[in-house]
Amino acid sequence: MNNDKHNYKLDLISGIDDDILERTTQRRYALSQRRRRGGLSKRLAVIAVAAVLAVCLVSAGVVGVMLWQNGDDHGEDLLLTSDGRRIPIFQGISVSKERPDITNTAKDDGGVQTLSLSKKPAINMGDPFGNIIIGGGIEAAATEAIAVPSSAEKIYYAEKYEDVYVTVHVSNPDGVEILSFTLNGKKYSSYMFEAGSDLQNLVLKCNVGGVEGMIEYTVDGIKYVDGTEIKDARMEGDRTVKVGVYTSNQPTAVASGERIGFNDLSFSVIVNDPHPLIPKEGERVYAVMYDGLRIIDKKPITVGETTDVTFESLKTNKLYQYGIAAVYDALDGKGERVHILYSNAFYTNEIAAFGRFTTTDSSIKFELLWAEGFDNASSCRISLWEDDVKIRDIAPDAREIDGLYSGNSYVIKVEYDNNGVTESISLGFSTDKNTVPELSITIDSVSADSVRFSVEESDPRNCGKIVGIEVVHEMHGKTVISDPTTRYITGLYSDNSYTLRVIYEYDLNDGEGVREFKRSKLFNTQANTAPRIWVHLGERTYDTITFNLNVSDPDNLLKIESIELAGEINETIVAPSVDTRKFTGLCAGRNYQLVIYYSYDLGDGNGVVKKSVSTTAYTKNYVSPSLSLEIVDVSKDAVNFSISFSDIDSVGKIEKIELFSGESLVAVTQDITSGAFTDLRPNTSYTIRVTYSYDLKNGNGVSTVYKQISFTSASE
Amino acid sequence: MKAVKFLKKENMNSTKHTLGEGYADDGIIIELYWQRDESAIAATDRKYGKYLYVIAYNILRDSMDSEESLNDTYLCAWNRIPPARPTVLQVFLSKIARDIAVDKYRKRTAARRVPSELISSLEELDDCLACANTVEAEMLAREGRRVLNSYLRSLSKKEEFIFVCRYYYADSISSIADMLNVSESTVFRSLARMRKGLKERLVKEGLINE
């Protein structure tokens, strides 16, 4: 009923609103902190007073008659001394390495200080899974897996022959005088207390001695002065405290006869605990199997006896670590915990394994190795995976897979049955990555109308080819070369800029299909030189003109269209051939115009240029004949005359010699050699006319002229 | 979650080195909880351990139980933060410590009666907070809490403080007097006056008979 009543009230009180609690709790915390700090000052004062009292009591020998009552017999109403002060109550005992600083050991911190020897683990078992540094490892896993019995017992630690300070904690708020107490049967009076003791903390220095293991200190019979009486303090706390003295004789384990199978491991182990430190009660030692993440199995081990251990259901070809884990207090200051006495890492045997493999950009060849005695190899299942998706199944006896994309990652998975359990091994690989081909264009030579080039391809995987060549002119567009093997292109305009473009297609076999790129090269065609002609005339004759042509035509562009000769009077003569260098049958003494018509095409896109060159030529003149007529002598009937006919070029002749008398023709002679007329009449006037002709062959035809002379015949 | 052994003193000590010897700011401690950093426990213990221990000890009057209660307080705080982000950490922890200690007290006293400051304080309330041992208990308890809170709000801050310390945290009269720097008799009289006032209020509300 009482409990129900209290519960009801507790419920009500627990229902105080949060804002009220927050307000008061903050204030309470602040005040309690201030109070605590003030309490420390007060304690210092009490220590000083207690020290003086202790000295006084001892020096005065005031022990008096000791009357005490068993603390258990005290009722609630008997917790005061005769003068109304609260009686001292023993609350606990603790041990420390250093003399305790009483001012810093407030009652509500339990007065407990744990010491650590900082001993390294006796066994260094390596780090086969590389996880110890991040808090993993077999020891951490075993600590998780094995229950460490919790103990309310506080154990303190020391090394051999070390002095420790045993502090007896007494609740003595009213500063009742503590007279003495008994520790392990030996009585210690107040004057024996260590400096720093006060009326609530009685400090003794003890040496733990040379014995390793656990030492117990038990306190009893705390006496205090009540007026004139000496009484026993109430004993409420644990009277015994343990001090563990570290021993180097830690438990050990030796494993032997290790046999590793596909799925199991067996060995024998013996654990020795010479000191002993491993408690006898309960299962404290296990063989544990660690898979890198957790303890997957554990087997109890009997200390001091050879135990055969077999771990089964292991996975093939997997890294494991087994160890011998024991739960005990190593007396190293770290309390009862899991220790790994022995450990060894191993791989279970493998049934199947991949051997050597070689890849290309589209295939893989691999070896698959099977353990001897494994009978299910032929029924294995091989499959090809990409990105966790199965691409295809592979025949069990196939050791080559093709049709793969280059630069892709695949996994070959081999599944096989091992004692009814499907196991698998995998081989991850990447096909060789095809590199994007590269090519460079080199212009080897350029003429006025052509280009010769070469293309250097860098395509080690031979995954591409030239599929097109183009020549691009800014004005005239592109010309596609039909034959991609062409490396010489003609028909270009001279003195022009072109872009040579090579188109390359390639397929990296990476699933992206055919791609292309173009590489270009600029070049300029050479410029052609315009031809020139000079005419050189030959020796002149009366009826021919000869000539030669001097030609400058380095690019051989010249084409002589025609050669013409235009005269002053006759029609233009066109040479029958452009090779003609001589005109004949011309008129003598005439000027002619010799014209050479020619053309050329520079090939620069501007078309054929027509030009001509001319010169004046002339034929040689014939000299006209000249005639002189003289009378040599005249008689009455005859006359002698002389004719001088000068005809250098023989173009003339004397046609006739006539004798006129008046207008009448008297006589004609053809003989130009006679030079005489006879039968003249005397004293008659006569005229001799000599007619001659000549042809200068200048196109004017024959010219006839005469020369005459008159005379009178002699008179009779 | 990785198991955390909160009361392993050596763990706390080792963490101490990383946090330094001073008291961490509450914000930093809360952030450590949020980061799931176990040093949050050590920091909490260093700053509030003794304070929380006293809360538990006032109720339980047993060092072992109080230690255990303290450990449970840390575990509870670890589980609640996150998602909780306490505005005042000491209040947050105080309530947890007190609730856990009271819960432990209930379980323990179901078997036997153990003298403690809590018993003393509760017995003081016998006169004004009688047990509602009826079918209407739950309703009355709810109404009782409403009246109680209303009454507390009517008190001065000092009286409110004394009431909460005494009956919620089960502080001894002397410690309350010490905190307020007043005499024990002053606290005692104040408590008597408040109990009388609360009773009158409850009677007026018809929750208890005169």
Short mmCIF file of C-alpha atoms in Angstrom, two decimals, chain A residues 281-675:
data_model
loop_
_atom_site.label_atom_id
_atom_site.label_comp_id
_atom_site.label_asym_id
_atom_site.label_seq_id
_atom_site.Cartn_x
_atom_site.Cartn_y
_atom_site.Cartn_z
CA GLU A 281 33.94 -21.20 -13.43
CA GLY A 282 32.04 -20.95 -16.69
CA GLU A 283 33.35 -21.15 -20.23
CA ARG A 284 36.20 -18.72 -20.45
CA VAL A 285 38.29 -19.95 -23.37
CA TYR A 286 37.15 -20.41 -26.95
CA ALA A 287 38.62 -21.18 -30.30
CA VAL A 288 37.08 -18.51 -32.51
CA MET A 289 36.85 -18.22 -36.27
CA TYR A 290 36.97 -14.70 -37.68
CA ASP A 291 36.04 -13.82 -41.24
CA GLY A 292 37.26 -10.25 -41.12
CA LEU A 293 33.93 -8.89 -40.01
CA ARG A 294 32.77 -10.98 -37.14
CA ILE A 295 33.32 -14.18 -35.22
CA ILE A 296 31.43 -16.75 -37.24
CA ASP A 297 31.93 -19.70 -34.92
CA LYS A 298 33.42 -20.47 -31.57
CA LYS A 299 34.29 -23.69 -29.75
CA PRO A 300 34.91 -23.97 -26.04
CA ILE A 301 38.39 -24.94 -24.98
CA THR A 302 39.38 -26.64 -21.77
CA VAL A 303 42.36 -25.07 -20.10
CA GLY A 304 45.30 -27.37 -19.64
CA GLU A 305 44.02 -30.10 -21.95
CA THR A 306 44.72 -30.71 -25.61
CA THR A 307 41.52 -29.97 -27.45
CA ASP A 308 40.81 -30.96 -31.03
CA VAL A 309 38.94 -28.21 -32.80
CA THR A 310 37.22 -28.39 -36.14
CA PHE A 311 35.55 -25.46 -37.83
CA GLU A 312 33.26 -26.40 -40.66
CA SER A 313 31.02 -24.64 -43.14
CA LEU A 314 33.77 -22.31 -44.19
CA LYS A 315 33.78 -20.89 -47.65
CA THR A 316 36.36 -22.07 -50.07
CA ASN A 317 39.28 -19.89 -51.00
CA LYS A 318 38.50 -17.33 -48.37
CA LEU A 319 40.70 -15.61 -45.86
CA TYR A 320 39.93 -16.49 -42.29
CA GLN A 321 41.67 -16.02 -39.02
CA TYR A 322 41.24 -18.33 -36.14
CA GLY A 323 42.31 -17.56 -32.65
CA ILE A 324 42.20 -18.72 -29.08
CA ALA A 325 40.23 -16.19 -27.08
CA ALA A 326 40.19 -16.20 -23.31
CA VAL A 327 38.29 -14.02 -20.91
CA TYR A 328 40.24 -13.07 -17.85
CA ASP A 329 41.79 -10.19 -15.98
CA ALA A 330 45.41 -9.93 -17.00
CA LEU A 331 46.03 -7.70 -13.99
CA ASP A 332 47.24 -5.09 -16.38
CA GLY A 333 44.85 -2.47 -15.20
CA LYS A 334 42.31 -3.02 -17.94
CA GLY A 335 40.03 -5.34 -16.06
CA GLU A 336 38.46 -8.53 -17.23
CA ARG A 337 38.33 -8.70 -20.98
CA VAL A 338 38.89 -10.89 -23.98
CA HIS A 339 42.48 -11.80 -24.81
CA ILE A 340 43.61 -13.51 -27.98
CA LEU A 341 46.21 -16.03 -26.89
CA TYR A 342 46.99 -17.32 -30.35
CA SER A 343 45.88 -16.52 -33.83
CA ASN A 344 46.67 -17.55 -37.34
CA ALA A 345 45.29 -16.42 -40.62
CA PHE A 346 44.79 -18.78 -43.50
CA TYR A 347 43.00 -19.26 -46.75
CA THR A 348 40.70 -22.19 -47.18
CA ASN A 349 41.65 -24.31 -50.11
CA GLU A 350 40.31 -23.30 -53.41
CA ILE A 351 38.36 -25.63 -55.67
CA ALA A 352 38.52 -23.53 -58.73
CA ALA A 353 40.71 -20.70 -59.79
CA PHE A 354 41.37 -18.66 -62.82
CA GLY A 355 44.77 -19.14 -64.35
CA ARG A 356 46.46 -16.91 -66.82
CA PHE A 357 44.34 -14.85 -69.08
CA THR A 358 45.01 -12.60 -72.02
CA THR A 359 42.77 -9.98 -73.44
CA THR A 360 42.45 -8.20 -76.71
CA ASP A 361 40.21 -5.35 -77.49
CA SER A 362 37.40 -7.73 -78.23
CA SER A 363 38.13 -11.03 -76.56
CA ILE A 364 39.63 -12.85 -73.64
CA LYS A 365 41.36 -16.17 -73.35
CA PHE A 366 41.47 -17.61 -69.90
CA GLU A 367 42.46 -20.68 -68.03
CA LEU A 368 40.29 -22.35 -65.47
CA LEU A 369 42.03 -24.52 -62.92
CA TRP A 370 40.31 -27.13 -60.82
CA ALA A 371 41.46 -28.78 -57.65
CA GLU A 372 42.43 -32.37 -57.93
CA GLY A 373 39.69 -34.69 -56.88
CA PHE A 374 36.93 -32.25 -57.59
CA ASP A 375 34.47 -34.09 -59.76
CA ASN A 376 31.97 -31.43 -60.69
CA ALA A 377 34.20 -29.32 -62.86
CA SER A 378 32.56 -30.44 -66.07
CA SER A 379 29.18 -29.34 -64.85
CA CYS A 380 30.25 -25.85 -63.99
CA ARG A 381 28.32 -22.93 -65.36
CA ILE A 382 30.22 -20.09 -66.92
CA SER A 383 28.65 -16.80 -67.65
CA LEU A 384 29.74 -13.39 -68.74
CA TRP A 385 28.57 -10.33 -66.82
CA GLU A 386 28.73 -6.67 -67.37
CA ASP A 387 27.60 -4.15 -64.79
CA ASP A 388 25.97 -6.89 -62.76
CA VAL A 389 23.93 -7.92 -65.75
CA LYS A 390 24.51 -11.27 -67.33
CA ILE A 391 25.44 -10.85 -70.95
CA ARG A 392 25.51 -14.45 -71.98
CA ASP A 393 26.18 -17.98 -70.92
CA ILE A 394 29.43 -19.55 -71.96
CA ALA A 395 29.91 -23.20 -72.75
CA PRO A 396 31.56 -25.02 -69.81
CA ASP A 397 34.52 -26.01 -71.93
CA ALA A 398 34.95 -22.63 -73.62
CA ARG A 399 38.08 -20.80 -72.68
CA GLU A 400 37.78 -17.90 -75.04
CA ILE A 401 35.13 -15.27 -75.26
CA ASP A 402 35.01 -12.89 -78.16
CA GLY A 403 32.71 -10.25 -79.46
CA LEU A 404 33.47 -8.00 -76.52
CA TYR A 405 33.60 -4.30 -76.56
CA SER A 406 36.97 -2.76 -76.15
CA GLY A 407 37.80 -0.87 -72.99
CA ASN A 408 34.87 -2.47 -71.21
CA SER A 409 34.87 -4.23 -67.87
CA TYR A 410 33.43 -7.69 -67.66
CA VAL A 411 33.23 -10.42 -65.12
CA ILE A 412 33.46 -14.09 -65.86
CA LYS A 413 31.55 -16.00 -63.28
CA VAL A 414 32.05 -19.69 -62.81
CA GLU A 415 29.55 -21.49 -60.63
CA TYR A 416 30.02 -25.00 -59.46
CA ASP A 417 28.42 -27.31 -56.96
CA ASN A 418 30.42 -28.14 -53.90
CA ASN A 419 28.70 -30.73 -51.78
CA GLY A 420 25.30 -29.46 -52.78
CA VAL A 421 26.23 -25.85 -52.24
CA THR A 422 26.65 -23.58 -55.20
CA GLU A 423 29.90 -21.71 -55.03
CA SER A 424 31.38 -19.38 -57.51
CA ILE A 425 34.55 -17.67 -58.48
CA SER A 426 34.77 -14.58 -60.57
CA LEU A 427 37.32 -13.01 -62.77
CA GLY A 428 36.98 -9.35 -63.45
CA PHE A 429 38.81 -8.05 -66.45
CA SER A 430 38.82 -5.24 -68.90
CA THR A 431 39.30 -5.64 -72.59
CA ASP A 432 42.09 -3.70 -74.12
CA LYS A 433 41.07 -0.22 -74.87
CA ASN A 434 41.38 0.82 -78.47
CA THR A 435 42.88 4.18 -78.85
CA VAL A 436 41.40 6.67 -81.24
CA PRO A 437 43.48 6.56 -84.43
CA GLU A 438 45.41 9.60 -85.41
CA LEU A 439 46.75 10.68 -88.74
CA SER A 440 48.86 13.45 -90.05
CA ILE A 441 49.05 14.88 -93.56
CA THR A 442 52.29 15.91 -95.11
CA ILE A 443 52.44 17.93 -98.32
CA ASP A 444 55.34 16.44 -100.17
CA SER A 445 55.38 18.64 -103.20
CA VAL A 446 53.23 21.21 -104.86
CA SER A 447 53.31 22.26 -108.49
CA ALA A 448 51.24 24.77 -110.31
CA ASP A 449 48.47 22.32 -110.86
CA SER A 450 49.09 19.41 -108.55
CA VAL A 451 49.89 18.34 -105.09
CA ARG A 452 51.57 15.22 -103.85
CA PHE A 453 50.98 14.33 -100.25
CA SER A 454 51.33 11.51 -97.80
CA VAL A 455 49.18 10.46 -94.86
CA GLU A 456 50.66 8.86 -91.81
CA GLU A 457 48.15 6.81 -89.86
CA SER A 458 48.54 5.92 -86.22
CA ASP A 459 46.10 3.12 -85.76
CA PRO A 460 47.77 0.26 -83.94
CA ARG A 461 44.53 -1.63 -83.57
CA ASN A 462 43.70 -1.12 -87.20
CA CYS A 463 40.24 -0.03 -86.36
CA GLY A 464 39.90 2.72 -88.90
CA LYS A 465 40.57 3.70 -92.51
CA ILE A 466 40.64 6.67 -94.82
CA VAL A 467 37.29 6.90 -96.50
CA GLY A 468 37.54 10.15 -98.33
CA ILE A 469 39.87 12.78 -99.64
CA GLU A 470 38.69 16.19 -100.62
CA VAL A 471 40.35 19.21 -102.09
CA VAL A 472 38.56 22.33 -101.17
CA HIS A 473 38.89 25.62 -103.00
CA GLU A 474 37.45 28.66 -101.46
CA MET A 475 35.70 29.79 -104.60
CA HIS A 476 35.13 26.59 -106.43
CA GLY A 477 34.07 24.37 -103.60
CA LYS A 478 35.32 20.93 -102.89
CA THR A 479 36.43 18.24 -105.18
CA VAL A 480 35.96 14.76 -103.89
CA ILE A 481 38.66 12.34 -104.81
CA SER A 482 36.98 9.09 -105.52
CA ASP A 483 39.92 6.90 -104.72
CA PRO A 484 40.89 7.21 -101.04
CA THR A 485 44.28 5.75 -101.85
CA THR A 486 45.11 8.73 -104.05
CA ARG A 487 48.08 10.67 -102.91
CA TYR A 488 48.61 12.77 -106.02
CA ILE A 489 46.05 15.25 -107.18
CA THR A 490 46.25 17.21 -110.38
CA GLY A 491 44.08 19.68 -112.19
CA LEU A 492 44.53 22.34 -109.64
CA TYR A 493 44.66 25.99 -110.38
CA SER A 494 48.06 27.47 -110.15
CA ASP A 495 48.82 30.12 -107.64
CA ASN A 496 45.74 29.22 -105.59
CA SER A 497 45.07 28.20 -102.02
CA TYR A 498 43.58 24.82 -101.34
CA THR A 499 42.61 22.74 -98.34
CA LEU A 500 43.40 19.09 -98.51
CA ARG A 501 40.99 17.19 -96.30
CA VAL A 502 41.27 13.55 -95.32
CA ILE A 503 38.24 11.86 -93.82
CA TYR A 504 38.86 8.99 -91.44
CA GLU A 505 36.33 6.54 -90.14
CA TYR A 506 37.01 4.29 -87.19
CA ASP A 507 35.19 1.93 -84.89
CA LEU A 508 36.74 1.42 -81.49
CA ASN A 509 34.49 -1.53 -80.89
CA ASP A 510 33.40 0.06 -77.70
CA GLY A 511 29.74 0.02 -78.47
CA GLU A 512 29.68 3.58 -79.70
CA GLY A 513 29.59 2.62 -83.38
CA VAL A 514 31.48 4.14 -86.28
CA ARG A 515 32.83 7.61 -85.81
CA GLU A 516 34.81 9.81 -88.12
CA PHE A 517 37.17 12.68 -87.95
CA LYS A 518 38.75 14.89 -90.57
CA ARG A 519 42.22 16.21 -90.80
CA SER A 520 43.07 19.09 -93.11
CA LYS A 521 46.13 20.65 -94.56
CA LEU A 522 46.44 23.95 -96.40
CA PHE A 523 48.69 24.41 -99.41
CA ASN A 524 49.27 26.84 -102.23
CA THR A 525 49.86 25.77 -105.81
CA GLN A 526 52.83 27.19 -107.61
CA ALA A 527 52.38 30.17 -109.92
CA ASN A 528 53.04 29.63 -113.74
CA THR A 529 55.24 32.04 -115.73
CA ALA A 530 53.75 33.67 -118.78
CA PRO A 531 55.63 32.81 -122.00
CA ARG A 532 57.41 35.44 -124.08
CA ILE A 533 58.40 35.50 -127.81
CA TRP A 534 60.99 37.52 -129.64
CA VAL A 535 61.20 37.54 -133.51
CA HIS A 536 64.56 37.60 -135.20
CA LEU A 537 64.56 38.35 -138.99
CA GLY A 538 66.91 36.49 -141.27
CA GLU A 539 68.89 37.70 -144.34
CA ARG A 540 66.82 39.69 -146.78
CA THR A 541 66.40 38.56 -150.38
CA TYR A 542 64.36 39.90 -153.22
CA ASP A 543 61.50 37.58 -152.74
CA THR A 544 61.78 35.85 -149.33
CA ILE A 545 61.63 36.73 -145.68
CA THR A 546 63.09 34.37 -143.17
CA PHE A 547 62.83 34.63 -139.44
CA ASN A 548 63.29 32.78 -136.18
CA LEU A 549 61.39 32.88 -132.90
CA ASN A 550 63.09 33.10 -129.58
CA VAL A 551 60.74 31.78 -126.95
CA SER A 552 60.82 31.97 -123.16
CA ASP A 553 58.30 29.45 -121.90
CA PRO A 554 59.55 27.73 -118.74
CA ASP A 555 56.20 26.19 -117.98
CA ASN A 556 55.64 25.18 -121.58
CA LEU A 557 52.43 27.02 -121.78
CA LEU A 558 53.00 28.63 -125.16
CA LYS A 559 50.85 27.80 -128.04
CA ILE A 560 51.61 29.59 -131.34
CA GLU A 561 48.28 30.03 -132.93
CA SER A 562 49.39 31.36 -136.33
CA ILE A 563 52.08 33.23 -138.23
CA GLU A 564 51.01 35.79 -140.66
CA LEU A 565 52.77 38.10 -143.10
CA ALA A 566 50.95 41.14 -144.24
CA GLY A 567 52.30 42.99 -147.25
CA GLU A 568 51.79 46.48 -148.52
CA ILE A 569 49.91 45.46 -151.50
CA ASN A 570 49.20 41.85 -151.42
CA GLU A 571 46.91 39.95 -149.09
CA THR A 572 48.10 38.66 -145.85
CA ILE A 573 49.91 35.48 -146.15
CA VAL A 574 49.13 32.94 -143.45
CA ALA A 575 51.85 30.52 -142.88
CA PRO A 576 50.73 27.06 -143.60
CA SER A 577 52.20 25.87 -140.37
CA VAL A 578 53.16 27.41 -137.07
CA ASP A 579 56.52 25.94 -137.76
CA THR A 580 56.98 28.10 -140.82
CA ARG A 581 59.96 30.30 -140.62
CA LYS A 582 60.22 31.46 -144.20
CA PHE A 583 57.94 33.29 -146.57
CA THR A 584 58.83 33.05 -150.30
CA GLY A 585 57.53 34.47 -153.50
CA LEU A 586 57.39 37.90 -152.19
CA CYS A 587 57.73 41.08 -154.11
CA ALA A 588 61.07 42.61 -154.04
CA GLY A 589 61.57 45.86 -152.38
CA ARG A 590 58.42 45.64 -150.29
CA ASN A 591 57.74 46.07 -146.56
CA TYR A 592 55.94 43.32 -144.76
CA GLN A 593 54.50 42.95 -141.27
CA LEU A 594 55.31 39.64 -139.70
CA VAL A 595 52.88 38.78 -136.90
CA ILE A 596 53.11 35.82 -134.54
CA TYR A 597 49.85 34.99 -132.82
CA TYR A 598 50.22 32.89 -129.68
CA SER A 599 48.31 31.96 -126.57
CA TYR A 600 48.91 30.48 -123.17
CA ASP A 601 46.96 29.43 -120.09
CA LEU A 602 48.56 30.05 -116.74
CA GLY A 603 46.19 27.55 -115.21
CA ASP A 604 45.16 29.98 -112.52
CA GLY A 605 41.56 29.93 -113.44
CA ASN A 606 41.67 33.04 -115.48
CA GLY A 607 41.51 31.20 -118.77
CA VAL A 608 43.59 31.39 -121.97
CA VAL A 609 45.48 34.52 -122.66
CA LYS A 610 45.90 35.43 -126.38
CA LYS A 611 48.73 37.63 -127.46
CA SER A 612 50.78 38.49 -130.58
CA VAL A 613 54.14 39.78 -131.39
CA SER A 614 55.02 41.47 -134.73
CA THR A 615 57.88 42.96 -136.57
CA THR A 616 58.40 44.75 -139.91
CA ALA A 617 60.28 42.92 -142.58
CA TYR A 618 61.09 43.93 -146.10
CA THR A 619 62.43 42.37 -149.34
CA LYS A 620 65.48 43.51 -151.20
CA ASN A 621 65.04 46.02 -154.17
CA TYR A 622 66.07 45.38 -157.77
CA VAL A 623 68.04 48.29 -159.37
CA SER A 624 66.35 49.81 -162.35
CA PRO A 625 68.42 49.68 -165.64
CA SER A 626 69.74 52.88 -167.15
CA LEU A 627 70.47 53.62 -170.79
CA SER A 628 72.61 56.31 -172.44
CA LEU A 629 72.45 57.06 -176.18
CA GLU A 630 75.05 59.01 -178.06
CA ILE A 631 75.60 59.90 -181.75
CA VAL A 632 78.89 58.84 -182.72
CA ASP A 633 78.92 60.36 -186.25
CA VAL A 634 76.40 61.33 -188.74
CA SER A 635 76.74 61.23 -192.44
CA LYS A 636 74.34 62.13 -195.11
CA ASP A 637 72.97 58.70 -195.24
CA ALA A 638 74.13 57.02 -192.22
CA VAL A 639 74.36 57.59 -188.65
CA ASN A 640 76.42 55.76 -186.06
CA PHE A 641 75.30 55.89 -182.51
CA SER A 642 76.29 54.18 -179.35
CA ILE A 643 74.03 52.75 -176.70
CA SER A 644 75.17 52.15 -173.19
CA PHE A 645 72.65 49.97 -171.27
CA SER A 646 73.37 49.56 -167.62
CA ASP A 647 71.27 46.74 -166.06
CA ILE A 648 72.93 45.55 -162.87
CA ASP A 649 70.20 43.18 -161.80
CA SER A 650 69.50 42.10 -165.39
CA VAL A 651 65.93 43.04 -165.02
CA GLY A 652 65.74 44.97 -168.29
CA LYS A 653 66.25 44.60 -172.06
CA ILE A 654 66.36 46.84 -175.02
CA GLU A 655 63.24 46.25 -176.87
CA LYS A 656 63.88 48.16 -180.12
CA ILE A 657 65.74 50.91 -181.68
CA GLU A 658 63.67 53.07 -183.90
CA LEU A 659 64.51 55.83 -186.23
CA PHE A 660 61.95 58.50 -186.71
CA SER A 661 61.92 61.25 -189.09
CA GLY A 662 59.48 63.46 -187.63
CA GLU A 663 56.64 61.34 -186.60
CA SER A 664 57.35 58.78 -189.12
CA LEU A 665 59.03 55.68 -188.31
CA VAL A 666 61.86 55.31 -190.69
CA ALA A 667 63.49 52.21 -189.56
CA VAL A 668 63.48 49.74 -186.74
CA THR A 669 66.14 47.45 -185.77
CA GLN A 670 66.35 44.74 -183.37
CA ASP A 671 69.99 44.57 -183.43
CA ILE A 672 71.20 46.54 -180.62
CA THR A 673 74.67 45.76 -181.43
CA SER A 674 74.89 47.50 -184.84
CA GLY A 675 74.58 51.05 -183.73
#
